């Protein structure tokens, strides 16, 4: 087993070479990686089968096993994702801004890679390929610290990618798996400021909190979404039902699913019973406040914790509020600054909500489920940021870059 | 004394109001603050005199006392700085980007405040006014944690600003001084993730390292600059002398001053002795490698630590290197990614250096001293970032902002 520090130093060294590669060479290598994934499907599947068998033996849940298990089509999906990345524009080297100072200095602000990304994530092995490919395209080295349960799969995927890079004459250490999956390897990784430029934790709330609390390396916080939809007095019933159903049931396990529904009291009177009945037919459990309980015999009384809970399941907290201000106050108190939605036909209320609510993405008359790199047209994403520093919302290619100022002089000195 | 947590919660609450103020109202308040500083010069000076007297009693050095002491003209300078800020464009609300997705969703990326900035700094009271005014202009609340030595001065300055805001009908708690100057108040502040969105430590290397190592709140690392100038084979002597002298002697105590001079061996043969003699006449102490010692009888032998030292004084490490690659390798090993300079008449070497050196600012044929918010034309700065996340180099108004995505729909749901 390669020691973490040795691995990190190797990635740092290799990333300096990668940072200067031109777009054409990077894209060629991405195609080579994609082909290699397809060509080595069998080896990858046989290593993955060992992880799955061990997981089953250790009592891993069916849903986790499903996330862990690869198949020919899942591997082909990864390869296709890598090919799509190759086709996206390369942000590195882009001039963001350019200006000349009165003293004649010409200053150019140019996008550069971040350096080395430390990716800390849970079971799904597809994250290994997705994030390695995004990092590669943006000239960043990546240290992949997945979970012990997926180590064989991650090592197999990384080996295929590394072999493909070596064949292209690129230092394979730009992509490296942290082989030590003891908990303390995370603690060491998050304080390795001399080797790692940014950490991206992706997984459950506990993992993310732990990284935030122990890291000295800058962190891009991702993921926790206690997202609200507020149905205003003037919302149209049909649109509200369509959007609420979509936001709660289309894929309840993800961070941009709705977790709390806030309803204007006037709208609730005529419409809420019908809406909740519809949600019940779709298998949604409702935790409601007093007013909701009066309207919906199936509603479970909501307790304080419900307003802060990310169910990630067909479960929903529902509250009736007196007005827009009350809805916004509830969101300010309980939201996680991920995605917040207002459904209304009143343009003034919409504008007030969109301006006043503090979140990465605020919506008028659309489902919360669109906060996503692909849906935003970024082509790929590393995760969804819920912090304010550096990047908010979907983390695409550009969000994996920093910049530097290139200053061109002709002998200027400071007076 | 108000407890830190109580103060922080008050700033958080007030900052939500400030975030929505329009530019005109913010600028009017900035002018009111500037006038109030002038009007209350006497009270500020009498509180500052108490800090200075206490500092003298406690054996504070003359240079620190000089940084601590205010005067009528220094206060007028602060007021003038605040007026200049009012005149600068307000980045808040600016649409950075706007696009429409195939499903008709209109997505607008808009600049918003960061929220609450935690400023942790050392003696100089002018930082209190400068940073509070920048934070205010960008819609951010600010928690000012200065040093115990300057508490009376900081409290007096904050009182004047807060009174001026209250008179303008703006919640005064957008600007607040942390009254508890025990060390543990810093430890508490840097882990107050529910109230503080970003920390900016400004001061010595020890302070910055301590914040980086203990914070769970995101940090904008500032300041440490081990800046190099590389004099290439083709550099013109006159330009090299002018720039080297400026970068080392114009203001040696600041982070963008040169700390190590790297010289191409061919250039060194004809020119280095003369250049070092010039530096000696200006009182600069030279720590040189073997070649330098042979050329300069006054040179002190450089030890390993010299290549990593930020002298912040009229002292300089000097090394002769064989070529551009050796210079860049030295910078990669010892630089702090702040400011790096090449002096050369060879366009190819310049381009190679500017692309390959990883630093916030890289220069061709100009002094390192220009890495500064005012010199870059930003009008004001909170400090100079040496990290890669969020912002690099001078931290001006725009760097004190985040963004949010405003998504306008017409009933879209995800398929």
PDB file of C-alpha atoms in Angstrom, chain B residues 237-414:
ATOM      1  CA  UNK B 237      20.930  46.551 -16.474  1.00  0.00           C
ATOM      2  CA  UNK B 238      19.266  49.898 -15.915  1.00  0.00           C
ATOM      3  CA  UNK B 239      15.762  48.487 -15.795  1.00  0.00           C
ATOM      4  CA  UNK B 240      16.894  45.657 -13.518  1.00  0.00           C
ATOM      5  CA  UNK B 241      18.542  48.034 -11.072  1.00  0.00           C
ATOM      6  CA  UNK B 242      15.533  50.359 -11.002  1.00  0.00           C
ATOM      7  CA  UNK B 243      13.053  47.529 -10.423  1.00  0.00           C
ATOM      8  CA  UNK B 244      15.159  45.573  -7.927  1.00  0.00           C
ATOM      9  CA  UNK B 245      15.812  48.707  -5.867  1.00  0.00           C
ATOM     10  CA  UNK B 246      12.127  49.614  -5.930  1.00  0.00           C
ATOM     11  CA  UNK B 247      10.916  46.116  -5.045  1.00  0.00           C
ATOM     12  CA  UNK B 248      13.316  45.830  -2.098  1.00  0.00           C
ATOM     13  CA  UNK B 249      13.612  49.339  -0.685  1.00  0.00           C
ATOM     14  CA  UNK B 250      10.533  51.433  -1.474  1.00  0.00           C
ATOM     15  CA  UNK B 251       8.604  49.824   1.409  1.00  0.00           C
ATOM     16  CA  UNK B 252      10.330  46.705   2.710  1.00  0.00           C
ATOM     17  CA  UNK B 253       7.727  45.907   5.391  1.00  0.00           C
ATOM     18  CA  UNK B 254       4.926  44.871   3.031  1.00  0.00           C
ATOM     19  CA  UNK B 255       3.991  41.508   1.558  1.00  0.00           C
ATOM     20  CA  UNK B 256       4.657  42.461  -2.081  1.00  0.00           C
ATOM     21  CA  UNK B 257       8.253  43.541  -1.442  1.00  0.00           C
ATOM     22  CA  UNK B 258      10.933  41.299  -3.009  1.00  0.00           C
ATOM     23  CA  UNK B 259      12.581  38.858  -0.577  1.00  0.00           C
ATOM     24  CA  UNK B 260      14.795  36.785  -2.891  1.00  0.00           C
ATOM     25  CA  UNK B 261      16.674  37.867  -6.005  1.00  0.00           C
ATOM     26  CA  UNK B 262      17.487  35.126  -8.521  1.00  0.00           C
ATOM     27  CA  UNK B 263      20.078  36.007 -11.146  1.00  0.00           C
ATOM     28  CA  UNK B 264      21.027  34.217 -14.368  1.00  0.00           C
ATOM     29  CA  UNK B 265      24.714  33.258 -14.135  1.00  0.00           C
ATOM     30  CA  UNK B 266      25.645  34.954 -17.435  1.00  0.00           C
ATOM     31  CA  UNK B 267      23.986  38.226 -16.407  1.00  0.00           C
ATOM     32  CA  UNK B 268      25.549  37.944 -12.963  1.00  0.00           C
ATOM     33  CA  UNK B 269      29.088  37.889 -14.371  1.00  0.00           C
ATOM     34  CA  UNK B 270      28.957  41.377 -15.806  1.00  0.00           C
ATOM     35  CA  UNK B 271      26.341  43.016 -13.598  1.00  0.00           C
ATOM     36  CA  UNK B 272      25.649  41.491 -10.218  1.00  0.00           C
ATOM     37  CA  UNK B 273      28.573  43.053  -8.305  1.00  0.00           C
ATOM     38  CA  UNK B 274      27.443  46.506  -9.410  1.00  0.00           C
ATOM     39  CA  UNK B 275      23.818  45.834  -8.526  1.00  0.00           C
ATOM     40  CA  UNK B 276      24.670  44.541  -5.056  1.00  0.00           C
ATOM     41  CA  UNK B 277      26.982  47.513  -4.435  1.00  0.00           C
ATOM     42  CA  UNK B 278      24.049  49.770  -5.251  1.00  0.00           C
ATOM     43  CA  UNK B 279      21.824  47.880  -2.803  1.00  0.00           C
ATOM     44  CA  UNK B 280      24.473  48.206  -0.092  1.00  0.00           C
ATOM     45  CA  UNK B 281      24.544  51.990  -0.524  1.00  0.00           C
ATOM     46  CA  UNK B 282      20.817  51.879   0.216  1.00  0.00           C
ATOM     47  CA  UNK B 283      21.390  49.951   3.420  1.00  0.00           C
ATOM     48  CA  UNK B 284      20.301  46.516   2.188  1.00  0.00           C
ATOM     49  CA  UNK B 285      21.849  43.461   3.856  1.00  0.00           C
ATOM     50  CA  UNK B 286      22.593  40.677   1.363  1.00  0.00           C
ATOM     51  CA  UNK B 287      22.477  36.950   2.137  1.00  0.00           C
ATOM     52  CA  UNK B 288      24.201  35.297  -0.805  1.00  0.00           C
ATOM     53  CA  UNK B 289      25.059  31.852  -2.097  1.00  0.00           C
ATOM     54  CA  UNK B 290      28.680  30.898  -2.834  1.00  0.00           C
ATOM     55  CA  UNK B 291      28.819  32.713  -6.202  1.00  0.00           C
ATOM     56  CA  UNK B 292      27.350  35.848  -4.678  1.00  0.00           C
ATOM     57  CA  UNK B 293      29.849  35.751  -1.812  1.00  0.00           C
ATOM     58  CA  UNK B 294      32.685  35.613  -4.343  1.00  0.00           C
ATOM     59  CA  UNK B 295      31.389  38.763  -6.034  1.00  0.00           C
ATOM     60  CA  UNK B 296      30.292  40.713  -2.990  1.00  0.00           C
ATOM     61  CA  UNK B 297      32.623  40.995   0.009  1.00  0.00           C
ATOM     62  CA  UNK B 298      29.755  42.363   2.122  1.00  0.00           C
ATOM     63  CA  UNK B 299      27.465  39.406   1.462  1.00  0.00           C
ATOM     64  CA  UNK B 300      26.581  37.203   4.442  1.00  0.00           C
ATOM     65  CA  UNK B 301      26.562  33.477   3.583  1.00  0.00           C
ATOM     66  CA  UNK B 302      22.982  32.440   2.943  1.00  0.00           C
ATOM     67  CA  UNK B 303      21.673  29.485   4.963  1.00  0.00           C
ATOM     68  CA  UNK B 304      18.804  27.206   3.940  1.00  0.00           C
ATOM     69  CA  UNK B 305      16.256  29.214   5.932  1.00  0.00           C
ATOM     70  CA  UNK B 306      17.030  32.366   3.971  1.00  0.00           C
ATOM     71  CA  UNK B 307      15.271  30.999   0.867  1.00  0.00           C
ATOM     72  CA  UNK B 308      12.009  30.738   2.814  1.00  0.00           C
ATOM     73  CA  UNK B 309      12.289  33.884   4.887  1.00  0.00           C
ATOM     74  CA  UNK B 310       9.998  36.865   4.583  1.00  0.00           C
ATOM     75  CA  UNK B 311      12.425  39.513   5.898  1.00  0.00           C
ATOM     76  CA  UNK B 312       9.956  42.417   5.718  1.00  0.00           C
ATOM     77  CA  UNK B 313      13.078  44.544   6.178  1.00  0.00           C
ATOM     78  CA  UNK B 314      15.989  45.897   4.081  1.00  0.00           C
ATOM     79  CA  UNK B 315      17.399  42.406   3.775  1.00  0.00           C
ATOM     80  CA  UNK B 316      17.624  40.219   0.701  1.00  0.00           C
ATOM     81  CA  UNK B 317      18.541  36.655  -0.236  1.00  0.00           C
ATOM     82  CA  UNK B 318      20.445  36.424  -3.519  1.00  0.00           C
ATOM     83  CA  UNK B 319      21.109  33.307  -5.590  1.00  0.00           C
ATOM     84  CA  UNK B 320      22.768  32.789  -8.956  1.00  0.00           C
ATOM     85  CA  UNK B 321      21.040  30.179 -11.143  1.00  0.00           C
ATOM     86  CA  UNK B 322      22.079  28.490 -14.376  1.00  0.00           C
ATOM     87  CA  UNK B 323      18.913  29.149 -16.353  1.00  0.00           C
ATOM     88  CA  UNK B 324      15.194  29.898 -16.411  1.00  0.00           C
ATOM     89  CA  UNK B 325      14.240  26.348 -15.432  1.00  0.00           C
ATOM     90  CA  UNK B 326      16.399  26.529 -12.306  1.00  0.00           C
ATOM     91  CA  UNK B 327      14.835  29.861 -11.364  1.00  0.00           C
ATOM     92  CA  UNK B 328      11.327  28.470 -11.803  1.00  0.00           C
ATOM     93  CA  UNK B 329      12.176  25.341  -9.819  1.00  0.00           C
ATOM     94  CA  UNK B 330      13.474  27.537  -6.980  1.00  0.00           C
ATOM     95  CA  UNK B 331      10.272  29.600  -7.030  1.00  0.00           C
ATOM     96  CA  UNK B 332       8.100  26.463  -7.060  1.00  0.00           C
ATOM     97  CA  UNK B 333       9.993  25.157  -4.032  1.00  0.00           C
ATOM     98  CA  UNK B 334      10.161  28.370  -1.976  1.00  0.00           C
ATOM     99  CA  UNK B 335       7.503  30.790  -3.260  1.00  0.00           C
ATOM    100  CA  UNK B 336       4.265  31.524  -1.407  1.00  0.00           C
ATOM    101  CA  UNK B 337       2.184  32.018  -4.596  1.00  0.00           C
ATOM    102  CA  UNK B 338       1.889  35.746  -4.009  1.00  0.00           C
ATOM    103  CA  UNK B 339       3.911  37.710  -6.597  1.00  0.00           C
ATOM    104  CA  UNK B 340       6.726  36.527  -8.885  1.00  0.00           C
ATOM    105  CA  UNK B 341       8.650  38.599 -11.424  1.00  0.00           C
ATOM    106  CA  UNK B 342      10.826  37.969 -14.459  1.00  0.00           C
ATOM    107  CA  UNK B 343      13.005  40.673 -15.973  1.00  0.00           C
ATOM    108  CA  UNK B 344      13.968  39.715 -19.510  1.00  0.00           C
ATOM    109  CA  UNK B 345      14.130  40.975 -23.079  1.00  0.00           C
ATOM    110  CA  UNK B 346      13.390  37.463 -24.351  1.00  0.00           C
ATOM    111  CA  UNK B 347       9.672  37.230 -25.155  1.00  0.00           C
ATOM    112  CA  UNK B 348       9.698  33.441 -25.213  1.00  0.00           C
ATOM    113  CA  UNK B 349      11.262  33.189 -21.755  1.00  0.00           C
ATOM    114  CA  UNK B 350       8.804  35.756 -20.444  1.00  0.00           C
ATOM    115  CA  UNK B 351       5.832  33.799 -21.788  1.00  0.00           C
ATOM    116  CA  UNK B 352       7.189  30.528 -20.385  1.00  0.00           C
ATOM    117  CA  UNK B 353       7.655  32.083 -16.934  1.00  0.00           C
ATOM    118  CA  UNK B 354       4.261  33.829 -16.868  1.00  0.00           C
ATOM    119  CA  UNK B 355       2.451  30.639 -17.846  1.00  0.00           C
ATOM    120  CA  UNK B 356       4.454  28.226 -15.726  1.00  0.00           C
ATOM    121  CA  UNK B 357       4.811  30.045 -12.418  1.00  0.00           C
ATOM    122  CA  UNK B 358       1.934  29.429 -10.028  1.00  0.00           C
ATOM    123  CA  UNK B 359       1.215  32.666  -8.153  1.00  0.00           C
ATOM    124  CA  UNK B 360      -1.606  35.174  -7.699  1.00  0.00           C
ATOM    125  CA  UNK B 361       0.310  37.685  -9.824  1.00  0.00           C
ATOM    126  CA  UNK B 362       3.173  37.094 -12.262  1.00  0.00           C
ATOM    127  CA  UNK B 363       5.034  40.051 -13.784  1.00  0.00           C
ATOM    128  CA  UNK B 364       7.201  40.750 -16.772  1.00  0.00           C
ATOM    129  CA  UNK B 365       9.494  43.789 -16.459  1.00  0.00           C
ATOM    130  CA  UNK B 366       7.807  45.563 -13.560  1.00  0.00           C
ATOM    131  CA  UNK B 367       8.205  45.845  -9.798  1.00  0.00           C
ATOM    132  CA  UNK B 368       6.504  43.316  -7.520  1.00  0.00           C
ATOM    133  CA  UNK B 369       5.148  46.227  -5.490  1.00  0.00           C
ATOM    134  CA  UNK B 370       2.124  46.641  -7.800  1.00  0.00           C
ATOM    135  CA  UNK B 371       0.177  43.670  -6.379  1.00  0.00           C
ATOM    136  CA  UNK B 372      -2.239  45.881  -4.490  1.00  0.00           C
ATOM    137  CA  UNK B 373      -5.919  46.764  -4.746  1.00  0.00           C
ATOM    138  CA  UNK B 374      -5.293  50.441  -5.434  1.00  0.00           C
ATOM    139  CA  UNK B 375      -2.539  49.812  -7.986  1.00  0.00           C
ATOM    140  CA  UNK B 376      -4.780  47.290  -9.786  1.00  0.00           C
ATOM    141  CA  UNK B 377      -7.506  49.928  -9.910  1.00  0.00           C
ATOM    142  CA  UNK B 378      -9.875  48.201  -7.485  1.00  0.00           C
ATOM    143  CA  UNK B 379     -10.090  51.376  -5.378  1.00  0.00           C
ATOM    144  CA  UNK B 380      -9.947  49.553  -2.055  1.00  0.00           C
ATOM    145  CA  UNK B 381      -8.810  46.233  -0.664  1.00  0.00           C
ATOM    146  CA  UNK B 382      -9.425  43.949   2.282  1.00  0.00           C
ATOM    147  CA  UNK B 383      -6.041  42.288   1.903  1.00  0.00           C
ATOM    148  CA  UNK B 384      -4.177  40.166  -0.646  1.00  0.00           C
ATOM    149  CA  UNK B 385      -5.220  36.556  -1.018  1.00  0.00           C
ATOM    150  CA  UNK B 386      -2.539  33.903  -1.398  1.00  0.00           C
ATOM    151  CA  UNK B 387      -4.943  30.993  -1.664  1.00  0.00           C
ATOM    152  CA  UNK B 388      -6.632  29.662  -4.769  1.00  0.00           C
ATOM    153  CA  UNK B 389     -10.202  29.248  -3.616  1.00  0.00           C
ATOM    154  CA  UNK B 390     -12.640  32.120  -4.228  1.00  0.00           C
ATOM    155  CA  UNK B 391     -10.206  34.950  -4.878  1.00  0.00           C
ATOM    156  CA  UNK B 392      -6.519  35.418  -5.551  1.00  0.00           C
ATOM    157  CA  UNK B 393      -4.437  38.561  -5.228  1.00  0.00           C
ATOM    158  CA  UNK B 394      -5.974  41.883  -4.179  1.00  0.00           C
ATOM    159  CA  UNK B 395      -9.370  41.493  -2.481  1.00  0.00           C
ATOM    160  CA  UNK B 396     -11.471  44.401  -3.737  1.00  0.00           C
ATOM    161  CA  UNK B 397     -15.222  44.954  -3.715  1.00  0.00           C
ATOM    162  CA  UNK B 398     -16.118  42.215  -6.164  1.00  0.00           C
ATOM    163  CA  UNK B 399     -14.101  39.688  -4.196  1.00  0.00           C
ATOM    164  CA  UNK B 400     -16.368  40.379  -1.197  1.00  0.00           C
ATOM    165  CA  UNK B 401     -19.350  39.016  -3.116  1.00  0.00           C
ATOM    166  CA  UNK B 402     -20.852  35.633  -3.853  1.00  0.00           C
ATOM    167  CA  UNK B 403     -23.602  34.954  -6.379  1.00  0.00           C
ATOM    168  CA  UNK B 404     -26.915  33.245  -6.638  1.00  0.00           C
ATOM    169  CA  UNK B 405     -28.804  31.765  -9.560  1.00  0.00           C
ATOM    170  CA  UNK B 406     -32.256  33.231 -10.182  1.00  0.00           C
ATOM    171  CA  UNK B 407     -34.292  30.776 -12.237  1.00  0.00           C
ATOM    172  CA  UNK B 408     -37.452  31.938 -13.979  1.00  0.00           C
ATOM    173  CA  UNK B 409     -39.856  29.231 -15.090  1.00  0.00           C
ATOM    174  CA  UNK B 410     -43.329  28.749 -16.474  1.00  0.00           C
ATOM    175  CA  UNK B 411     -44.196  25.472 -14.815  1.00  0.00           C
ATOM    176  CA  UNK B 412     -41.153  23.367 -15.826  1.00  0.00           C
ATOM    177  CA  UNK B 413     -40.717  19.989 -14.150  1.00  0.00           C
ATOM    178  CA  UNK B 414     -37.858  17.525 -14.510  1.00  0.00           C
TER     179      UNK B 414
END
